[in-house]
């Protein structure tokens, strides 16, 4: 099976995702990478990546382009990965949003705290073991830039994948460390920016998840 991968190329770091996916074309059955800005383009694809950027802006632009409701329908049935701002958009609930709130795709049953780790100057990287990438996999270098975090899992089907050690963006509700990656049915939600590293293992994980082999 070949899968075209989608990017909502409205705002955010979609070019970086494309560069990483290009490294997987020959080994992971990626037939085409499509930048999507219209419903016609959305109808062509089998899997979606919503990139990091500014979640409120992405939602507003998607609405103005007339594809917000189409995105809501897509993510309910087809493999979708939201990274950073994309995680916020995928979520059913978000806190610490801008005044007036923001539109969500209402799909991933978690509560996400926007900018949980502070401002741009509070960005950080951390190497963590990630069993979901392989039992004997080397640690992954996680990049957090004005990142959200998952502060509540609201459905028992949500599978935690990566949790930070205590002390990073700590809250009373997360004494054991904040969740920064989860899987739910055909959805993957991550707080970090894997596209800003030279390591393609998270992209490989999503492609294999989309194919049903992860």
CSV table of C-alpha atoms in Angstrom, one decimal:
chain,number,residue,atom,x,y,z
A,1,UNK,CA,0.0,0.0,0.0
A,2,UNK,CA,1.3,3.5,-0.9
A,3,UNK,CA,0.1,6.5,1.1
A,4,UNK,CA,0.2,10.1,0.1
A,5,UNK,CA,0.9,12.2,3.2
A,6,UNK,CA,-0.9,15.5,3.7
A,7,UNK,CA,0.2,18.8,5.3
A,8,UNK,CA,-2.1,21.6,6.1
A,9,UNK,CA,0.1,24.1,4.3
A,10,UNK,CA,-1.7,27.1,5.7
A,11,UNK,CA,0.7,28.2,8.4
A,12,UNK,CA,3.5,26.6,10.4
A,13,UNK,CA,6.5,24.3,9.9
A,14,UNK,CA,5.2,22.2,7.0
A,15,UNK,CA,8.3,22.5,4.8
A,16,UNK,CA,10.5,20.9,7.5
A,17,UNK,CA,8.1,17.9,7.7
A,18,UNK,CA,8.3,17.5,3.9
A,19,UNK,CA,12.1,17.4,4.1
A,20,UNK,CA,12.0,14.6,6.7
A,21,UNK,CA,9.4,12.6,4.8
A,22,UNK,CA,11.5,12.8,1.7
A,23,UNK,CA,14.2,10.7,3.5
A,24,UNK,CA,11.6,8.0,3.9
A,25,UNK,CA,10.2,7.8,0.4
A,26,UNK,CA,12.1,4.8,-0.8
A,27,UNK,CA,11.7,2.7,2.3
A,28,UNK,CA,8.3,3.5,3.8
A,29,UNK,CA,5.9,3.4,0.8
A,30,UNK,CA,5.3,7.1,0.5
A,31,UNK,CA,4.0,7.7,-3.0
A,32,UNK,CA,3.4,11.4,-2.9
A,33,UNK,CA,3.6,14.4,-0.5
A,34,UNK,CA,0.9,16.9,-1.0
A,35,UNK,CA,0.6,20.4,0.5
A,36,UNK,CA,-3.1,20.9,1.1
A,37,UNK,CA,-5.0,24.2,1.1
A,38,UNK,CA,-8.3,23.2,-0.5
A,39,UNK,CA,-10.9,20.5,-0.1
A,40,UNK,CA,-10.0,19.0,-3.5
A,41,UNK,CA,-6.5,18.5,-2.3
A,42,UNK,CA,-7.7,17.1,1.0
A,43,UNK,CA,-9.8,14.5,-0.9
A,44,UNK,CA,-6.7,13.2,-2.6
A,45,UNK,CA,-4.8,12.0,0.5
A,46,UNK,CA,-4.8,9.1,2.9
A,47,UNK,CA,-2.9,10.5,5.9
A,48,UNK,CA,-2.5,13.9,7.4
A,49,UNK,CA,0.2,15.8,9.4
A,50,UNK,CA,-0.9,19.0,11.0
A,51,UNK,CA,2.4,20.9,11.7
A,52,UNK,CA,3.6,23.1,14.5
A,53,UNK,CA,3.1,26.9,14.1
A,54,UNK,CA,0.3,29.0,15.7
A,55,UNK,CA,-2.8,26.9,16.4
A,56,UNK,CA,-5.2,29.9,16.5
A,57,UNK,CA,-3.9,31.1,13.1
A,58,UNK,CA,-4.1,27.7,11.5
A,59,UNK,CA,-7.7,27.3,12.6
A,60,UNK,CA,-8.7,30.8,11.4
A,61,UNK,CA,-7.0,30.3,8.0
A,62,UNK,CA,-8.5,26.9,7.6
A,63,UNK,CA,-12.0,28.4,8.3
A,64,UNK,CA,-11.4,31.2,5.8
A,65,UNK,CA,-10.3,28.7,3.2
A,66,UNK,CA,-13.5,26.7,3.8
A,67,UNK,CA,-11.8,23.5,4.9
A,68,UNK,CA,-12.1,23.5,8.7
A,69,UNK,CA,-15.2,21.3,8.8
A,70,UNK,CA,-13.7,19.0,6.1
A,71,UNK,CA,-10.6,18.6,8.4
A,72,UNK,CA,-12.9,17.7,11.3
A,73,UNK,CA,-14.4,15.0,9.2
A,74,UNK,CA,-11.1,13.8,7.9
A,75,UNK,CA,-9.4,13.3,11.3
A,76,UNK,CA,-12.3,11.2,12.6
A,77,UNK,CA,-11.6,8.4,10.1
A,78,UNK,CA,-8.1,8.7,8.6
A,79,UNK,CA,-4.6,8.6,10.1
A,80,UNK,CA,-3.6,12.0,11.5
A,81,UNK,CA,-0.6,13.4,13.3
A,82,UNK,CA,-0.7,16.7,15.1
A,83,UNK,CA,2.7,18.2,16.2
A,84,UNK,CA,2.8,21.0,18.7
A,85,UNK,CA,0.1,23.4,17.4
A,86,UNK,CA,-1.3,20.5,15.5
A,87,UNK,CA,-1.8,18.6,18.8
A,88,UNK,CA,-3.8,21.6,20.1
A,89,UNK,CA,-6.0,21.6,17.1
A,90,UNK,CA,-6.6,17.8,17.3
A,91,UNK,CA,-7.6,17.9,21.0
A,92,UNK,CA,-11.2,17.9,22.3
A,93,UNK,CA,-10.2,20.4,25.0
A,94,UNK,CA,-7.6,23.1,25.4
A,95,UNK,CA,-6.8,25.4,28.3
A,96,UNK,CA,-4.7,28.6,28.5
A,97,UNK,CA,-5.9,29.6,25.0
A,98,UNK,CA,-6.0,33.2,23.8
A,99,UNK,CA,-8.8,35.4,25.0
A,100,UNK,CA,-12.1,34.2,23.4
A,101,UNK,CA,-10.7,30.7,23.0
A,102,UNK,CA,-10.0,29.0,19.7
A,103,UNK,CA,-11.6,26.5,17.3
A,104,UNK,CA,-10.6,22.9,17.7
A,105,UNK,CA,-11.0,19.7,15.5
A,106,UNK,CA,-12.6,18.0,18.6
A,107,UNK,CA,-11.1,14.6,17.8
A,108,UNK,CA,-8.4,13.5,20.3
A,109,UNK,CA,-9.9,13.0,23.8
A,110,UNK,CA,-7.3,14.8,25.8
A,111,UNK,CA,-7.0,18.2,27.5
A,112,UNK,CA,-4.0,20.2,26.2
A,113,UNK,CA,-2.4,23.2,27.9
A,114,UNK,CA,-1.3,25.7,25.4
A,115,UNK,CA,2.3,27.1,25.9
A,116,UNK,CA,2.7,24.9,28.9
A,117,UNK,CA,6.4,25.4,29.0
A,118,UNK,CA,6.5,29.2,28.6
A,119,UNK,CA,7.7,31.6,26.0
A,120,UNK,CA,10.2,31.2,23.1
A,121,UNK,CA,13.1,31.9,25.5
A,122,UNK,CA,12.0,28.9,27.6
A,123,UNK,CA,12.5,26.5,24.7
A,124,UNK,CA,14.5,23.4,25.5
A,125,UNK,CA,15.7,20.0,24.2
A,126,UNK,CA,15.9,16.7,26.1
A,127,UNK,CA,17.1,13.2,25.2
A,128,UNK,CA,14.6,10.6,26.3
A,129,UNK,CA,14.3,6.8,25.8
A,130,UNK,CA,11.2,6.1,23.6
A,131,UNK,CA,10.2,2.4,23.7
A,132,UNK,CA,7.5,3.1,21.0
A,133,UNK,CA,10.3,3.7,18.5
A,134,UNK,CA,11.8,0.3,19.3
A,135,UNK,CA,12.7,-1.7,22.3
A,136,UNK,CA,16.4,-1.1,21.9
A,137,UNK,CA,16.1,2.3,20.2
A,138,UNK,CA,18.6,5.1,21.0
A,139,UNK,CA,17.2,8.1,22.9
A,140,UNK,CA,15.4,10.7,20.8
A,141,UNK,CA,16.4,14.4,21.0
A,142,UNK,CA,13.1,16.1,21.8
A,143,UNK,CA,12.7,19.8,20.8
A,144,UNK,CA,10.2,21.9,22.7
A,145,UNK,CA,9.4,25.4,21.4
A,146,UNK,CA,6.5,27.3,23.1
A,147,UNK,CA,5.1,23.8,23.4
A,148,UNK,CA,1.8,22.5,24.7
A,149,UNK,CA,1.5,19.5,27.0
A,150,UNK,CA,-1.2,17.0,27.6
A,151,UNK,CA,-2.5,17.6,31.1
A,152,UNK,CA,-5.5,15.2,31.1
A,153,UNK,CA,-6.3,11.9,29.3
A,154,UNK,CA,-10.0,11.8,28.9
A,155,UNK,CA,-10.6,8.4,27.3
A,156,UNK,CA,-9.1,5.0,28.4
A,157,UNK,CA,-8.3,4.2,24.8
A,158,UNK,CA,-5.7,6.9,24.7
A,159,UNK,CA,-2.2,5.3,24.8
A,160,UNK,CA,0.6,7.3,26.5
A,161,UNK,CA,3.8,7.2,24.5
A,162,UNK,CA,6.2,9.7,26.0
A,163,UNK,CA,6.3,11.4,29.4
A,164,UNK,CA,8.7,14.0,30.6
A,165,UNK,CA,10.6,13.6,33.8
A,166,UNK,CA,9.3,15.7,36.7
A,167,UNK,CA,10.4,19.3,36.7
A,168,UNK,CA,9.6,20.3,33.1
A,169,UNK,CA,6.5,22.5,32.9
A,170,UNK,CA,5.3,21.0,36.2
A,171,UNK,CA,1.8,21.4,37.5
A,172,UNK,CA,0.0,20.1,40.5
A,173,UNK,CA,-2.0,17.8,38.2
A,174,UNK,CA,1.2,16.2,36.8
A,175,UNK,CA,3.4,15.2,39.7
A,176,UNK,CA,4.9,12.3,37.8
A,177,UNK,CA,5.8,14.4,34.7
A,178,UNK,CA,3.8,15.7,31.8
A,179,UNK,CA,2.6,13.6,28.8
A,180,UNK,CA,4.0,14.9,25.5
A,181,UNK,CA,3.0,12.1,23.1
A,182,UNK,CA,-0.1,9.9,22.8
A,183,UNK,CA,-1.8,7.6,20.4
A,184,UNK,CA,-5.5,7.2,20.0
A,185,UNK,CA,-7.0,4.9,17.3
A,186,UNK,CA,-5.7,6.5,14.1
A,187,UNK,CA,-4.4,9.7,15.7
A,188,UNK,CA,-1.0,10.6,17.0
A,189,UNK,CA,-0.5,13.7,19.1
A,190,UNK,CA,2.9,15.1,20.0
A,191,UNK,CA,4.0,18.3,21.8
A,192,UNK,CA,7.5,18.5,20.3
A,193,UNK,CA,9.1,19.3,16.9
A,194,UNK,CA,10.6,16.1,15.5
A,195,UNK,CA,10.9,17.8,12.1
A,196,UNK,CA,13.6,20.1,13.6
A,197,UNK,CA,16.0,17.2,14.2
A,198,UNK,CA,18.0,14.9,11.9
A,199,UNK,CA,16.2,11.9,13.2
A,200,UNK,CA,13.3,10.6,11.1
A,201,UNK,CA,12.1,7.9,13.5
A,202,UNK,CA,8.9,9.7,14.6
A,203,UNK,CA,7.9,10.2,11.0
A,204,UNK,CA,8.7,6.6,10.3
A,205,UNK,CA,6.5,5.6,13.3
A,206,UNK,CA,3.6,7.7,11.9
A,207,UNK,CA,3.8,6.3,8.4
A,208,UNK,CA,3.9,2.8,9.7
A,209,UNK,CA,1.0,3.6,12.0
A,210,UNK,CA,-0.9,4.9,8.9
A,211,UNK,CA,-0.2,1.6,7.2
A,212,UNK,CA,-1.3,-0.4,10.2
A,213,UNK,CA,2.2,-1.8,10.9
A,214,UNK,CA,3.1,0.2,14.0
